Short mmCIF file of C-alpha atoms in Angstrom, two decimals:
data_model
loop_
_atom_site.label_atom_id
_atom_site.label_comp_id
_atom_site.label_asym_id
_atom_site.label_seq_id
_atom_site.Cartn_x
_atom_site.Cartn_y
_atom_site.Cartn_z
CA MET A 121 -29.91 30.52 4.56
CA ARG A 122 -28.79 31.35 8.08
CA ARG A 123 -30.64 28.40 9.60
CA HIS A 124 -29.41 25.97 6.98
CA PRO A 125 -29.40 22.44 8.45
CA LEU A 126 -26.49 21.49 6.19
CA GLN A 127 -24.26 23.98 7.96
CA LYS A 128 -25.13 22.54 11.37
CA THR A 129 -24.43 19.01 10.15
CA TRP A 130 -21.05 20.08 8.84
CA ILE A 131 -20.13 21.76 12.13
CA LEU A 132 -21.22 18.66 14.02
CA LEU A 133 -19.10 16.41 11.80
CA VAL A 134 -15.99 18.56 12.30
CA LEU A 135 -16.58 18.64 16.04
CA ALA A 136 -16.96 14.87 16.06
CA PHE A 137 -13.70 14.50 14.15
CA LEU A 138 -11.89 16.72 16.65
CA TYR A 139 -13.39 15.38 19.87
CA VAL A 140 -14.54 11.78 19.47
CA PRO A 141 -11.03 10.31 19.88
CA ILE A 142 -10.33 12.38 22.99
CA LEU A 143 -13.74 11.56 24.49
CA ILE A 144 -13.45 7.83 23.79
CA LEU A 145 -10.02 7.79 25.39
CA ALA A 146 -11.41 9.73 28.34
CA PHE A 147 -14.17 7.14 28.75
CA TYR A 148 -11.71 4.24 28.69
CA SER A 149 -9.37 5.99 31.10
CA PHE A 150 -12.00 5.33 33.79
CA THR A 151 -12.09 1.57 33.15
CA ASP A 152 -9.63 -1.19 33.90
CA SER A 153 -9.54 -2.14 30.22
CA SER A 154 -6.21 -1.95 28.43
CA ILE A 155 -7.58 -1.97 24.88
CA ILE A 156 -10.14 0.39 23.41
CA GLY A 157 -13.26 -1.57 22.44
CA SER A 158 -13.55 -4.08 25.25
CA VAL A 159 -15.45 -2.61 28.19
CA ARG A 160 -14.68 -4.09 31.56
CA GLY A 161 -15.17 -2.65 35.02
CA PHE A 162 -15.13 0.95 36.11
CA SER A 163 -11.84 1.85 37.80
CA PHE A 164 -9.62 4.72 38.92
CA LYS A 165 -6.48 2.63 38.63
CA ASN A 166 -5.07 4.67 35.75
CA TYR A 167 -5.36 7.84 37.77
CA LYS A 168 -3.75 6.11 40.73
CA THR A 169 -0.82 4.92 38.57
CA LEU A 170 -0.45 8.39 37.07
CA PHE A 171 0.09 9.99 40.46
CA THR A 172 2.02 7.21 42.20
CA GLU A 173 4.43 5.92 39.53
CA ASP A 174 7.73 7.80 40.07
CA ALA A 175 8.66 8.07 36.39
CA LEU A 176 5.27 9.58 35.52
CA ARG A 177 5.30 11.97 38.44
CA SER A 178 8.76 13.29 37.76
CA MET A 179 7.93 13.60 34.05
CA MET A 180 4.87 15.73 34.87
CA THR A 181 6.56 17.99 37.43
CA GLY A 182 9.57 18.33 35.12
CA THR A 183 7.36 19.41 32.22
CA ILE A 184 5.50 21.96 34.32
CA LEU A 185 8.61 23.45 35.96
CA LEU A 186 10.35 23.69 32.59
CA ALA A 187 7.32 25.39 31.01
CA LEU A 188 7.07 27.92 33.86
CA GLY A 189 10.81 28.68 33.84
CA VAL A 190 11.07 29.00 30.07
CA SER A 191 7.92 31.14 29.89
CA ALA A 192 9.10 33.49 32.63
CA LEU A 193 12.44 33.93 30.90
CA SER A 194 10.80 34.39 27.49
CA THR A 195 8.30 36.89 28.86
CA VAL A 196 11.00 39.09 30.41
CA LEU A 197 13.25 38.91 27.33
CA GLY A 198 10.44 39.36 24.82
CA THR A 199 8.79 42.24 26.67
CA MET A 200 12.07 44.11 27.09
CA GLY A 201 12.89 43.41 23.45
CA ALA A 202 9.52 44.72 22.26
CA ILE A 203 9.77 47.93 24.35
CA GLY A 204 13.34 48.51 23.23
CA ALA A 205 12.59 47.83 19.58
CA PHE A 206 9.47 50.01 19.67
CA TYR A 207 11.51 53.08 20.67
CA SER A 208 14.51 52.27 18.43
CA LYS A 209 15.29 53.62 15.00
CA LYS A 210 13.40 52.07 12.12
CA GLY A 211 16.42 50.19 10.75
CA ILE A 212 17.23 48.52 14.05
CA ARG A 213 13.59 47.74 14.66
CA ASN A 214 13.26 46.09 11.23
CA ALA A 215 16.38 44.01 11.86
CA ILE A 216 14.97 42.81 15.20
CA GLU A 217 11.61 42.00 13.59
CA LEU A 218 13.33 40.01 10.85
CA ALA A 219 15.35 37.95 13.34
CA ASN A 220 12.17 37.53 15.35
CA GLU A 221 10.43 35.94 12.35
CA VAL A 222 13.08 33.24 12.03
CA PRO A 223 11.98 30.92 14.85
CA VAL A 224 8.32 31.68 14.03
CA ALA A 225 8.60 30.64 10.39
CA ASN A 226 11.21 27.93 10.90
CA ALA A 227 10.36 24.28 11.39
CA ASP A 228 10.82 23.20 15.00
CA VAL A 229 13.00 20.33 13.86
CA VAL A 230 15.45 22.76 12.29
CA THR A 231 15.37 25.14 15.26
CA GLY A 232 16.03 22.29 17.66
CA PHE A 233 18.76 20.75 15.54
CA SER A 234 20.55 24.08 14.99
CA VAL A 235 20.54 24.97 18.69
CA CYS A 236 21.80 21.45 19.41
CA ILE A 237 24.68 21.77 16.95
CA LEU A 238 25.69 25.20 18.22
CA LEU A 239 25.59 24.45 21.94
CA ILE A 240 26.26 20.74 22.20
CA VAL A 241 28.50 20.05 19.20
CA VAL A 242 30.38 23.33 18.80
CA PHE A 243 30.49 24.70 22.36
CA LYS A 244 30.37 21.28 24.06
CA VAL A 245 27.78 22.38 26.63
CA ASP A 246 26.74 19.42 28.76
CA LYS A 247 23.10 18.48 28.05
CA ALA A 248 22.70 17.43 31.68
CA THR A 249 22.95 21.08 32.76
CA PHE A 250 19.55 21.81 31.14
CA ILE A 251 21.12 24.91 29.59
CA PRO A 252 20.64 23.76 25.96
CA LEU A 253 17.04 22.73 26.68
CA VAL A 254 16.10 26.02 28.37
CA ILE A 255 17.82 28.10 25.66
CA GLY A 256 16.24 26.04 22.88
CA GLN A 257 12.71 26.45 24.21
CA THR A 258 13.30 30.12 24.96
CA VAL A 259 14.33 30.62 21.33
CA LEU A 260 10.98 29.13 20.34
CA CYS A 261 8.81 31.06 22.83
CA THR A 262 10.31 34.57 23.01
CA PRO A 263 9.32 35.73 19.50
CA PHE A 264 5.69 34.98 20.32
CA VAL A 265 5.88 37.11 23.47
CA TYR A 266 7.40 39.89 21.37
CA LEU A 267 4.60 39.57 18.82
CA SER A 268 1.89 39.78 21.44
CA VAL A 269 3.41 42.73 23.31
CA LEU A 270 4.19 44.89 20.26
CA PRO A 271 0.56 45.64 19.20
CA ARG A 272 -0.15 46.85 22.74
CA LEU A 273 2.79 49.27 22.52
CA LYS A 274 1.50 50.56 19.19
CA GLY A 275 -1.96 51.10 20.61
CA MET A 276 -0.66 52.82 23.75
CA ASP A 277 -1.15 56.54 24.45
CA ASN A 278 2.41 57.90 24.41
CA ALA A 279 1.37 61.21 25.97
CA LEU A 280 0.92 59.43 29.31
CA TYR A 281 4.61 58.53 29.41
CA GLU A 282 5.58 62.14 28.60
CA ALA A 283 3.17 63.38 31.24
CA ALA A 284 4.75 61.09 33.83
CA LEU A 285 8.17 62.55 32.99
CA ASP A 286 6.82 66.11 33.21
CA LEU A 287 5.37 65.32 36.60
CA GLY A 288 8.80 64.31 37.87
CA CYS A 289 9.01 60.56 37.23
CA LYS A 290 12.41 59.14 36.32
CA PRO A 291 12.32 57.31 32.95
CA GLY A 292 12.62 53.96 34.76
CA GLN A 293 9.69 54.79 37.02
CA ALA A 294 7.60 56.04 34.12
CA LEU A 295 8.28 52.81 32.27
CA TRP A 296 7.39 50.67 35.26
CA LYS A 297 4.33 52.62 36.41
CA VAL A 298 2.91 53.88 33.10
CA VAL A 299 4.07 51.75 30.17
CA ILE A 300 4.08 48.28 31.74
CA PRO A 301 0.52 48.51 33.14
CA GLN A 302 -0.76 49.60 29.70
CA ILE A 303 0.84 46.69 27.88
CA MET A 304 0.05 44.15 30.61
CA PRO A 305 -2.66 42.26 28.65
CA GLY A 306 -0.08 41.65 25.87
CA ILE A 307 2.49 40.45 28.39
CA VAL A 308 0.00 38.04 29.97
CA SER A 309 -1.13 36.58 26.66
CA GLY A 310 2.50 36.26 25.57
CA PHE A 311 3.22 34.33 28.76
CA MET A 312 0.25 32.02 28.13
CA THR A 313 1.36 31.41 24.55
CA ALA A 314 4.85 30.58 25.81
CA ILE A 315 3.40 28.08 28.32
CA THR A 316 1.38 26.25 25.64
CA LEU A 317 4.31 26.22 23.20
CA SER A 318 6.65 24.78 25.81
CA LEU A 319 4.12 22.14 26.92
CA ASP A 320 3.46 21.11 23.32
CA ASP A 321 7.07 21.07 22.13
CA TYR A 322 8.58 17.76 21.09
CA PHE A 323 11.35 18.51 18.60
CA ILE A 324 13.44 21.12 20.41
CA THR A 325 13.18 19.07 23.59
CA THR A 326 14.39 15.84 21.95
CA TYR A 327 17.44 17.51 20.46
CA THR A 328 18.52 19.40 23.57
CA LYS A 329 17.25 17.54 26.66
CA PRO A 330 19.37 15.67 29.21
CA ALA A 331 19.31 11.93 28.51
CA THR A 332 17.40 11.03 31.67
CA PHE A 333 14.88 13.89 31.54
CA ASP A 334 11.51 13.61 29.77
CA THR A 335 8.71 16.03 29.09
CA ILE A 336 5.15 14.85 28.38
CA SER A 337 5.79 14.87 24.61
CA THR A 338 9.02 12.88 24.63
CA TYR A 339 7.65 10.52 27.26
CA VAL A 340 4.49 9.77 25.29
CA VAL A 341 6.40 9.18 22.06
CA ASN A 342 8.76 6.78 23.81
CA ALA A 343 5.82 5.02 25.42
CA THR A 344 4.23 4.36 22.02
CA ARG A 345 7.38 2.45 21.07
CA GLY A 346 6.50 -0.19 23.63
CA ALA A 347 5.71 0.61 27.22
CA GLN A 348 4.08 -1.39 29.96
CA THR A 349 0.30 -1.56 29.61
CA SER A 350 -0.17 0.18 32.96
CA ILE A 351 1.93 3.13 31.76
CA LYS A 352 0.11 3.24 28.44
CA THR A 353 -3.31 3.43 30.03
CA ALA A 354 -2.10 5.89 32.68
CA LEU A 355 -1.32 8.24 29.79
CA TRP A 356 -5.02 8.02 28.82
CA ALA A 357 -5.74 9.44 32.25
CA LEU A 358 -3.19 12.21 31.71
CA SER A 359 -4.80 13.08 28.38
CA THR A 360 -8.21 13.28 30.08
CA ILE A 361 -6.91 15.53 32.87
CA ILE A 362 -5.26 17.90 30.40
CA PHE A 363 -8.45 17.98 28.33
CA LEU A 364 -10.50 18.89 31.43
CA ILE A 365 -8.02 21.60 32.43
CA VAL A 366 -8.22 23.14 28.95
CA VAL A 367 -12.02 23.01 28.97
CA ALA A 368 -12.09 24.66 32.41
CA ALA A 369 -9.67 27.37 31.22
CA VAL A 370 -11.76 28.11 28.13
CA VAL A 371 -15.02 28.25 30.11
CA PHE A 372 -13.34 30.53 32.66
CA MET A 373 -12.05 32.86 29.93
CA ASN A 374 -15.45 33.01 28.26
CA VAL A 375 -17.21 33.80 31.49
CA LYS A 376 -14.66 36.51 32.23
CA ALA A 377 -14.97 37.97 28.72
CA GLY A 378 -18.76 37.93 29.06
CA GLY A 379 -18.48 39.71 32.40
CA ALA A 380 -16.22 42.38 30.93
CA LYS A 381 -18.70 42.94 28.11
CA ASN A 382 -21.58 43.36 30.54
CA GLU A 383 -19.59 45.84 32.61
CA LYS A 384 -19.06 47.98 29.54
CA ARG A 385 -22.79 48.15 28.99
CA MET B 108 18.85 63.69 33.41
CA ARG B 109 21.53 61.09 32.80
CA SER B 110 20.39 57.51 32.68
CA VAL B 111 22.27 54.53 31.35
CA ILE B 112 19.14 52.46 31.08
CA ASN B 113 16.97 54.23 28.57
CA ARG B 114 14.11 52.67 26.67
CA LYS B 115 16.11 51.65 23.63
CA THR B 116 18.77 49.75 25.56
CA LEU B 117 16.05 47.52 27.00
CA ALA B 118 16.20 45.63 23.71
CA LEU B 119 19.85 44.83 24.25
CA PRO B 120 19.47 41.49 26.08
CA TYR B 121 17.01 40.29 23.45
CA VAL B 122 19.23 41.43 20.59
CA ILE B 123 22.23 39.63 22.08
CA PHE B 124 20.11 36.54 22.73
CA MET B 125 18.81 36.55 19.15
CA ILE B 126 22.31 36.92 17.67
CA LEU B 127 23.72 34.16 19.84
CA PHE B 128 20.92 31.62 19.58
CA VAL B 129 19.02 32.42 16.40
CA ILE B 130 21.54 33.92 13.96
CA PHE B 131 24.61 31.95 15.05
CA PRO B 132 22.93 28.55 14.82
CA LEU B 133 21.90 29.34 11.23
CA ILE B 134 25.50 30.19 10.34
CA VAL B 135 26.70 27.00 12.04
CA ILE B 136 24.12 24.97 10.08
CA LEU B 137 25.36 26.44 6.82
CA TYR B 138 28.97 25.84 7.87
CA TYR B 139 28.34 22.19 8.68
CA GLY B 140 26.30 21.72 5.55
CA PHE B 141 29.04 23.02 3.29
CA THR B 142 32.00 21.30 4.96
CA ASN B 143 33.01 17.69 5.34
CA GLY B 144 33.90 15.94 8.61
CA SER B 145 37.38 17.48 8.73
CA GLY B 146 36.21 21.07 8.17
CA HIS B 147 37.09 21.54 4.49
CA LEU B 148 34.73 23.33 2.15
CA SER B 149 32.79 20.77 0.19
CA PHE B 150 29.60 20.40 -1.77
CA ALA B 151 29.76 16.64 -1.43
CA ASN B 152 26.97 16.57 1.14
CA PHE B 153 24.56 18.37 -1.16
CA ALA B 154 25.68 16.32 -4.13
CA ALA B 155 25.05 13.18 -2.09
CA PHE B 156 21.58 14.40 -1.13
CA PHE B 157 20.49 15.21 -4.64
CA GLY B 158 22.29 12.20 -6.10
CA SER B 159 20.63 9.61 -3.91
CA ARG B 160 17.28 8.20 -4.94
CA ARG B 161 16.36 7.58 -1.28
CA THR B 162 16.86 11.17 -0.09
CA VAL B 163 15.34 12.84 -3.15
CA GLY B 164 12.44 10.41 -2.83
CA THR B 165 12.05 11.50 0.79
CA LEU B 166 11.96 15.15 -0.24
CA LEU B 167 9.28 14.43 -2.87
CA TYR B 168 7.30 12.24 -0.48
CA SER B 169 7.32 15.04 2.16
CA VAL B 170 6.10 17.55 -0.39
CA VAL B 171 3.28 15.18 -1.44
CA ILE B 172 2.28 14.54 2.20
CA ALA B 173 2.41 18.28 2.96
CA VAL B 174 0.41 19.30 -0.11
CA ILE B 175 -2.33 16.74 0.50
CA THR B 176 -2.50 17.52 4.24
CA THR B 177 -2.74 21.24 3.51
CA LEU B 178 -5.45 20.77 0.87
CA VAL B 179 -7.56 18.50 3.08
CA CYS B 180 -7.18 20.92 5.99
CA LEU B 181 -8.23 23.79 3.75
CA LEU B 182 -11.25 21.89 2.39
CA ILE B 183 -12.46 21.07 5.91
CA ALA B 184 -11.46 24.35 7.54
CA TYR B 185 -12.79 26.83 4.97
CA PRO B 186 -16.48 25.87 5.20
CA THR B 187 -16.11 25.53 8.96
CA ALA B 188 -14.57 28.97 9.34
CA TYR B 189 -17.18 30.44 6.99
CA ILE B 190 -20.09 28.95 8.91
CA LEU B 191 -18.59 30.19 12.17
CA ALA B 192 -17.86 33.66 10.86
CA LYS B 193 -20.75 34.36 8.51
CA GLY B 194 -23.13 31.37 8.57
CA ALA B 195 -25.48 29.73 11.04
CA PHE B 196 -23.18 30.27 14.03
CA CYS B 197 -22.03 33.85 13.36
CA ARG B 198 -23.83 35.22 16.39
CA LYS B 199 -22.32 32.69 18.78
CA HIS B 200 -19.18 34.47 20.01
CA GLY B 201 -16.75 32.21 21.74
CA PHE B 202 -17.91 29.16 19.79
CA LEU B 203 -14.68 29.38 17.78
CA MET B 204 -12.84 28.45 20.98
CA VAL B 205 -14.25 24.95 20.76
CA PHE B 206 -12.46 24.51 17.44
CA VAL B 207 -9.24 26.06 18.67
CA MET B 208 -9.13 24.22 22.00
CA PRO B 209 -7.36 21.09 20.67
CA MET B 210 -4.34 23.33 19.99
CA TRP B 211 -3.75 23.52 23.72
CA ILE B 212 -3.82 19.78 24.33
CA ASN B 213 -0.43 18.15 23.89
CA PHE B 214 -0.28 16.86 20.32
CA THR B 215 1.38 13.54 21.23
CA LEU B 216 -1.54 12.77 23.54
CA ARG B 217 -4.08 13.70 20.87
CA ILE B 218 -2.33 11.49 18.33
CA THR B 219 -2.30 8.68 20.92
CA ALA B 220 -6.08 9.02 21.19
CA LEU B 221 -6.57 8.98 17.45
CA LYS B 222 -4.18 6.05 17.09
CA GLU B 223 -6.18 3.93 19.54
CA ILE B 224 -9.35 4.60 17.53
CA LEU B 225 -7.61 3.87 14.22
CA SER B 226 -6.19 0.59 15.49
CA LEU B 227 -9.65 -0.44 16.64
CA VAL B 228 -11.09 0.29 13.18
CA GLU B 229 -8.23 -0.90 11.00
CA GLY B 230 -6.66 -3.64 13.08
CA ASN B 231 -3.12 -3.37 11.86
CA LEU B 232 -2.04 0.26 11.51
CA ALA B 233 0.93 -0.58 9.27
CA MET B 234 -1.52 -1.65 6.54
CA HIS B 235 -2.53 1.90 5.58
CA PRO B 236 0.55 4.04 6.23
CA PHE B 237 -0.28 6.81 3.75
CA PHE B 238 -3.92 7.20 4.78
CA ASN B 239 -3.06 7.11 8.48
CA THR B 240 -0.35 9.73 8.11
CA ILE B 241 -2.64 12.15 6.29
CA PHE B 242 -5.51 11.43 8.68
CA CYS B 243 -3.40 12.06 11.78
CA MET B 244 -1.73 15.17 10.36
CA VAL B 245 -5.07 16.68 9.38
CA TYR B 246 -6.34 15.89 12.87
CA ASP B 247 -3.29 17.53 14.38
CA PHE B 248 -3.17 20.67 12.24
CA LEU B 249 -6.86 21.43 11.52
CA PRO B 250 -7.26 24.00 14.35
CA PHE B 251 -4.26 25.91 13.01
CA MET B 252 -6.04 26.28 9.68
CA ILE B 253 -9.47 27.16 11.09
CA MET B 254 -8.19 30.01 13.26
CA PRO B 255 -6.54 32.27 10.64
CA LEU B 256 -9.38 31.58 8.18
CA PHE B 257 -11.92 32.59 10.80
CA ASN B 258 -9.96 35.77 11.63
CA SER B 259 -9.89 36.70 7.98
CA LEU B 260 -13.53 35.85 7.20
CA THR B 261 -14.90 37.53 10.28
CA LYS B 262 -13.35 40.84 9.16
CA LEU B 263 -15.01 40.53 5.77
CA ASP B 264 -17.87 43.01 5.52
CA LYS B 265 -21.14 41.12 5.12
CA SER B 266 -22.57 43.89 2.96
CA TYR B 267 -20.20 42.85 0.14
CA ILE B 268 -21.78 39.42 0.10
CA GLU B 269 -25.27 40.92 0.21
CA ALA B 270 -24.43 43.44 -2.52
CA SER B 271 -23.13 40.64 -4.70
CA ALA B 272 -26.36 38.70 -4.20
CA ASP B 273 -28.48 41.78 -4.84
CA LEU B 274 -26.69 42.34 -8.12
CA GLY B 275 -27.71 38.89 -9.22
CA ALA B 276 -24.69 36.72 -8.45
CA THR B 277 -25.35 33.15 -7.38
CA PHE B 278 -23.66 31.97 -4.19
CA PRO B 279 -20.87 30.07 -6.04
CA GLN B 280 -20.17 33.22 -8.05
CA THR B 281 -20.06 35.36 -4.92
CA LEU B 282 -17.78 32.79 -3.29
CA ARG B 283 -15.38 32.78 -6.23
CA LYS B 284 -15.37 36.51 -6.98
CA VAL B 285 -15.90 38.13 -3.60
CA ILE B 286 -15.37 35.89 -0.58
CA LEU B 287 -12.34 33.89 -1.73
CA PRO B 288 -10.28 36.85 -2.98
CA LEU B 289 -10.99 38.80 0.21
CA SER B 290 -9.93 35.89 2.41
CA VAL B 291 -6.60 35.29 0.69
CA PRO B 292 -4.56 36.60 3.68
CA GLY B 293 -6.27 34.06 5.93
CA ILE B 294 -5.69 31.26 3.44
CA VAL B 295 -2.04 32.21 3.15
CA SER B 296 -1.39 32.27 6.88
CA GLY B 297 -3.32 29.01 7.35
CA VAL B 298 -1.31 27.31 4.63
CA THR B 299 1.95 28.59 6.15
CA MET B 300 0.98 27.16 9.49
CA VAL B 301 0.14 23.71 8.11
CA PHE B 302 2.43 23.09 5.15
CA LEU B 303 5.79 23.26 6.88
CA PRO B 304 4.94 21.24 9.98
CA ALA B 305 3.39 18.63 7.69
CA MET B 306 6.74 18.30 5.90
CA THR B 307 8.72 17.96 9.08
CA ASN B 308 6.57 16.53 11.87
CA TYR B 309 7.87 12.98 11.67
CA VAL B 310 6.63 12.03 15.13
CA VAL B 311 3.15 11.60 13.71
CA LEU B 312 4.53 9.03 11.27
CA ASP B 313 6.49 7.27 13.99
CA MET B 314 3.50 7.04 16.25
CA VAL B 315 1.30 5.34 13.64
CA TYR B 316 4.07 2.89 12.73
CA ASN B 317 4.65 4.38 9.29
CA SER B 318 8.09 3.25 8.23
CA THR B 319 8.43 5.78 5.40
CA TYR B 320 10.48 8.92 5.83
CA ILE B 321 9.73 12.63 5.49
CA MET B 322 12.33 15.43 5.66
CA GLY B 323 12.03 15.74 9.44
CA SER B 324 12.73 12.02 9.95
CA LEU B 325 16.01 12.39 8.06
CA ILE B 326 17.19 15.01 10.58
CA GLY B 327 16.02 12.72 13.36
CA SER B 328 17.99 9.75 12.06
CA TYR B 329 21.14 11.75 11.35
CA PHE B 330 20.83 13.17 14.86
CA SER B 331 20.73 9.71 16.41
CA SER B 332 23.80 8.63 14.43
CA TYR B 333 25.71 11.84 15.34
CA ASP B 334 26.05 12.70 11.64
CA TRP B 335 26.02 16.50 12.05
CA ASN B 336 27.10 17.34 8.49
CA ASN B 337 24.31 15.45 6.79
CA GLY B 338 21.80 16.63 9.39
CA ALA B 339 22.90 20.17 8.62
CA VAL B 340 22.41 19.58 4.90
CA ILE B 341 18.77 18.61 5.48
CA SER B 342 18.30 21.61 7.78
CA ALA B 343 19.87 23.93 5.19
CA ILE B 344 17.60 22.57 2.45
CA LEU B 345 14.56 23.02 4.70
CA LEU B 346 15.74 26.54 5.57
CA MET B 347 15.95 27.44 1.88
CA LEU B 348 12.47 26.02 1.27
CA ILE B 349 11.15 28.02 4.23
CA GLY B 350 12.84 31.14 2.93
CA LEU B 351 11.35 30.67 -0.52
CA PHE B 352 7.94 29.93 0.93
CA THR B 353 8.09 33.03 3.15
CA LEU B 354 9.09 35.23 0.21
CA MET B 355 6.25 33.86 -1.91
CA THR B 356 3.59 34.13 0.76
CA GLY B 357 4.91 37.39 2.21
CA ARG B 358 3.68 39.20 -0.87
CA LEU B 359 0.22 37.70 -0.61
CA ALA B 360 -0.24 38.08 3.12
CA ALA B 361 -1.19 41.57 4.14
CA GLU B 362 -2.04 40.54 7.66
CA LYS B 363 -0.38 38.44 10.28
CA GLY B 364 -2.43 35.43 11.31
CA GLY B 365 -2.86 34.70 14.96
CA GLY B 366 -2.11 31.36 16.49
CA ARG B 367 0.59 28.90 15.82
CA ARG B 368 1.38 25.49 14.40
#
């Protein structure tokens, strides 16, 4: 049964469903055609537009800077929160975990709308300061950092921390030199999760962003409501570039994981 | 050794942040939902929601969309996850990544790609709003269903399946009595990750020119007309649904699924 051809067909069909649209778009991004289906000449014009058009360039740098800033903030907050909660009393820890589940379980629309009401409607914070946007996305990302750091803390050997204290470390030093290195993989994967969440977010961004600022998501959605053809096809190029980056990242991670496995042997 | 910064106090910034920006907004949402424009306590907003055919219709339509999307995702994802975890591809580690990868590509760009293909096939997208919505949502959320199912199925001990077969059960019997019950946690976390976004992700509808509304679109339209009270009502209703859903699934789910909408 293991070599069942039916299983392979099914897997192929699902893969086709997931990737055919992206691949077709990638193909057409290298042509000068503006509609899928009519092949014309080969061209890099979409890629040229993507990197020369001011609106597109500022949208891309804005998205990346926002993602990096929000992820850094979330990683610091979430890691500190996880360490603190881990050593706190059970009641406090449970309360933190419960609050932590709220943004995870909540719909992004509701999270975005509630942060918008609190900051923009009640406290009259100016959207143009980026404060509502950064806070909104941090609310979304931090719980996931917390959730990826906590298992590392649970799996950590606590005797090492005690040993560091016995050997004359101050608690702060012991934390920095003993605990942090042990939970580092959790911190890194939390940071990566935060990056992908921020890059993918549409709803929180729409409800909290400054009027003139766009991330990839809000820009693309606006563009589907009628944008110039050159902008529309330049987004095909953007989609292709992101796809290639993701593929490269996955291949890199697999190679690294394979390397680690071989080292163990 | 006196030290103001001990390990417990490290949580303080996060606790303050959570109270200010997670707990407070919820209270504000409830306050706005249960008051009228001038700040007086009122149930009029809720009465208006449940009294209007349009808004109740929207709620029902969102539930229908979400249920169908979730079922289709489950029907596609379960066999896929099973084949990857226990079937023909179970020795290929890392192959799961290929199915999870779309999660990391911006969803608006992926929907753009699908939309171009659909318009080529269908001509006018507005002709099949229901089909297109389900199709695009399944496309968007499928990886989020495959991942928790895979995590759950891969932990399932293969000897149970073999034992069941040795004792004379046919494969459908084994599936129903052994595999399905043991993968309930995965099913639950997959359903959680698909159902709610499918009720609220109105951008997918917008992008395929579907003029019908789901719950999320109501918040969107109240937001654009600065109607905070009615927007808060929709948010409060969604919050209650989420709460109910979490309570119901919390009992079933013994494990936390990885990944995210």
